[in-house]
XYZ file of N, CA, C and O in Angstrom:
216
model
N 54.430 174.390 60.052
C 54.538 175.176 58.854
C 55.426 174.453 57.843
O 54.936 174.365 56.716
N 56.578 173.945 58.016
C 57.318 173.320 57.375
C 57.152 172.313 56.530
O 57.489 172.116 55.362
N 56.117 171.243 57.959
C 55.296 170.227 56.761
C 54.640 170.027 55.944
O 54.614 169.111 55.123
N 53.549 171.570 56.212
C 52.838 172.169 55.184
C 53.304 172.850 53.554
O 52.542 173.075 52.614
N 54.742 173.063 53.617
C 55.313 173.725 52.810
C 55.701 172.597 52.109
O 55.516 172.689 50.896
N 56.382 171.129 52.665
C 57.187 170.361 52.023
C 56.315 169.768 50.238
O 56.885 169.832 49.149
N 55.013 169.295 50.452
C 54.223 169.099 49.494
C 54.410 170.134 48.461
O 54.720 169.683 47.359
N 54.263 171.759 48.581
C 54.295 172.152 47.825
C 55.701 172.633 47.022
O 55.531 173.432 46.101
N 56.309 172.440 47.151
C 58.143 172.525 46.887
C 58.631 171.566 46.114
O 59.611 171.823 45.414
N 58.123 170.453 46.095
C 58.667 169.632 45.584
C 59.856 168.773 45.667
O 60.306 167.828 45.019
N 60.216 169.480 46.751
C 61.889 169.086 47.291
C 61.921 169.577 48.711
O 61.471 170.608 49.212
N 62.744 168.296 49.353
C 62.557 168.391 50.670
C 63.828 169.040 51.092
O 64.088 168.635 52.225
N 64.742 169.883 50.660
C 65.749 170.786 50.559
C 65.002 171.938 50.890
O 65.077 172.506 51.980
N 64.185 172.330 49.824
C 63.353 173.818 49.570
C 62.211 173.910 50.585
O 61.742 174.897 51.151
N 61.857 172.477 50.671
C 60.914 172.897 52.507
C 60.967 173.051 53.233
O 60.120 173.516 53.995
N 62.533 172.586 53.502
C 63.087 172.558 54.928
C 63.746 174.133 55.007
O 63.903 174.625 56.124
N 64.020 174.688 54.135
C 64.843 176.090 54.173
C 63.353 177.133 53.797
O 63.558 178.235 54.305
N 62.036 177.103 53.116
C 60.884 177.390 53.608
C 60.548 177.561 54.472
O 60.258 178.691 54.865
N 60.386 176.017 55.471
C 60.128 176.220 56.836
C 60.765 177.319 57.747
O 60.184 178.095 58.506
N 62.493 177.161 57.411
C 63.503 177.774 58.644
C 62.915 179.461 57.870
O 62.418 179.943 58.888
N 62.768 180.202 57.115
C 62.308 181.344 56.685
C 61.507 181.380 57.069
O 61.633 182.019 58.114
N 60.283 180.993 56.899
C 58.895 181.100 57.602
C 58.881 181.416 59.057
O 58.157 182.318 59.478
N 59.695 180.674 59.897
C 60.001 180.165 61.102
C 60.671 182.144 62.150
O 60.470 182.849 63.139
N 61.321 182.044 61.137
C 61.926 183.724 61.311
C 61.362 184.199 60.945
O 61.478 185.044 61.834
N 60.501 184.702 60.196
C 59.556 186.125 59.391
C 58.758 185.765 60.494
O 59.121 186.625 61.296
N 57.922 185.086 61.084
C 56.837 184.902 61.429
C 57.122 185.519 63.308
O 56.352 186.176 64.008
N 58.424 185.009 63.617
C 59.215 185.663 64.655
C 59.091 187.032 64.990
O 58.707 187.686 65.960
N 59.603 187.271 63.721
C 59.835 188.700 63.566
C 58.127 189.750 63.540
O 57.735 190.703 64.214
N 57.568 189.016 62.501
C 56.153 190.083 62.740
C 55.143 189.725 63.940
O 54.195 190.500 64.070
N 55.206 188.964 64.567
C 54.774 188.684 66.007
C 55.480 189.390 67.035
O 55.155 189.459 68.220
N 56.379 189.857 66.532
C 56.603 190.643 67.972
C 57.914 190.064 68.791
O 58.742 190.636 69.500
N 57.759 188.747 68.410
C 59.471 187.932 69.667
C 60.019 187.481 68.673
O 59.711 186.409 68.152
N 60.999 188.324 68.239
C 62.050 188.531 68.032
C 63.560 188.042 68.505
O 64.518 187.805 67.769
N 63.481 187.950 70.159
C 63.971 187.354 70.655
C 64.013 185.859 71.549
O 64.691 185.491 72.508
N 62.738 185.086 70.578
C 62.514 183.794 71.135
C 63.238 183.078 70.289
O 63.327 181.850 70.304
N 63.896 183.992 69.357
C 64.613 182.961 68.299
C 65.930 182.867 68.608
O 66.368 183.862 69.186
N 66.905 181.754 68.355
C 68.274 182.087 68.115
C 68.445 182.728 66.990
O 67.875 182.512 65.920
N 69.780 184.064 67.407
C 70.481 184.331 66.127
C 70.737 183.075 65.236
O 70.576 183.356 64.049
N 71.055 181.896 65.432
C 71.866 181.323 64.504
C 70.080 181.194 63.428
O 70.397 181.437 62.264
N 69.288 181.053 63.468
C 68.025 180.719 63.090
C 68.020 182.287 61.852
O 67.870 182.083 60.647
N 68.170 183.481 62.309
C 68.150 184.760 61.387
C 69.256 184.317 60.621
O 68.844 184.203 59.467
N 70.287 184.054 60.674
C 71.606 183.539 60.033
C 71.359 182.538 58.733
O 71.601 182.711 57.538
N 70.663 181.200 59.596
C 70.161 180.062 58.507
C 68.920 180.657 57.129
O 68.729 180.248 55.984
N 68.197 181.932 58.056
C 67.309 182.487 57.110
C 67.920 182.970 55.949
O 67.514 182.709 54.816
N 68.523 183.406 56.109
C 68.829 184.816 55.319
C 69.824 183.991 54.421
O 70.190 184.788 53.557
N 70.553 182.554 54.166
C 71.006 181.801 53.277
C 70.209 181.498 52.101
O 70.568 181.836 50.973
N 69.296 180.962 52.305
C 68.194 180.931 50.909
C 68.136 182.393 50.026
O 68.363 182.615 48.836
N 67.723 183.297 51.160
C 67.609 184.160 50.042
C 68.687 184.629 49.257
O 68.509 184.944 48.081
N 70.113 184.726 49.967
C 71.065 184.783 49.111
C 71.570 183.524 47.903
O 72.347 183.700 46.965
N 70.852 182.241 48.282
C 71.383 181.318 46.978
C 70.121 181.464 45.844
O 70.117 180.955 44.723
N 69.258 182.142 46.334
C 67.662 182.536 45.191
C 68.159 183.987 44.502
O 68.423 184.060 43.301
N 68.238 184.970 45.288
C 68.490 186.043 44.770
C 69.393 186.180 43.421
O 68.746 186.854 42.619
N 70.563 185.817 42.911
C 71.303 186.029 41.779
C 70.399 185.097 40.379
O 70.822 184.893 39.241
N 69.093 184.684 40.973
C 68.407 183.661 40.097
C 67.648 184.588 39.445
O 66.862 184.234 38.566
């Protein structure tokens, strides 16, 4: 998913923090929830707080 994202981003910052979001949402609506590390929900949820005040 990640590599797929990097092309469209334009920046390999914003794909790589794409990917790690993707990586968790996708966790989460599948059902395992707990195949992830917490630290992984943690790394998610950074993007959206440095996007959000935008």
């Amino acid at each position: 998913m990640t590599v797929a994202l990097l092309p469209f981003t334009c920046s390999i910052a914003h794909g790589i923090s794409a990917g790690i979001v993707s990586d968790a949402v996708l966790k989460r609506l599948t059902g395992r929830p707990r195949d992830a590390h917490p630290v992984l929900y943690g790394l998610a949820a950074l993007p959206g707080l440095y996007h959000a005040p935008a």
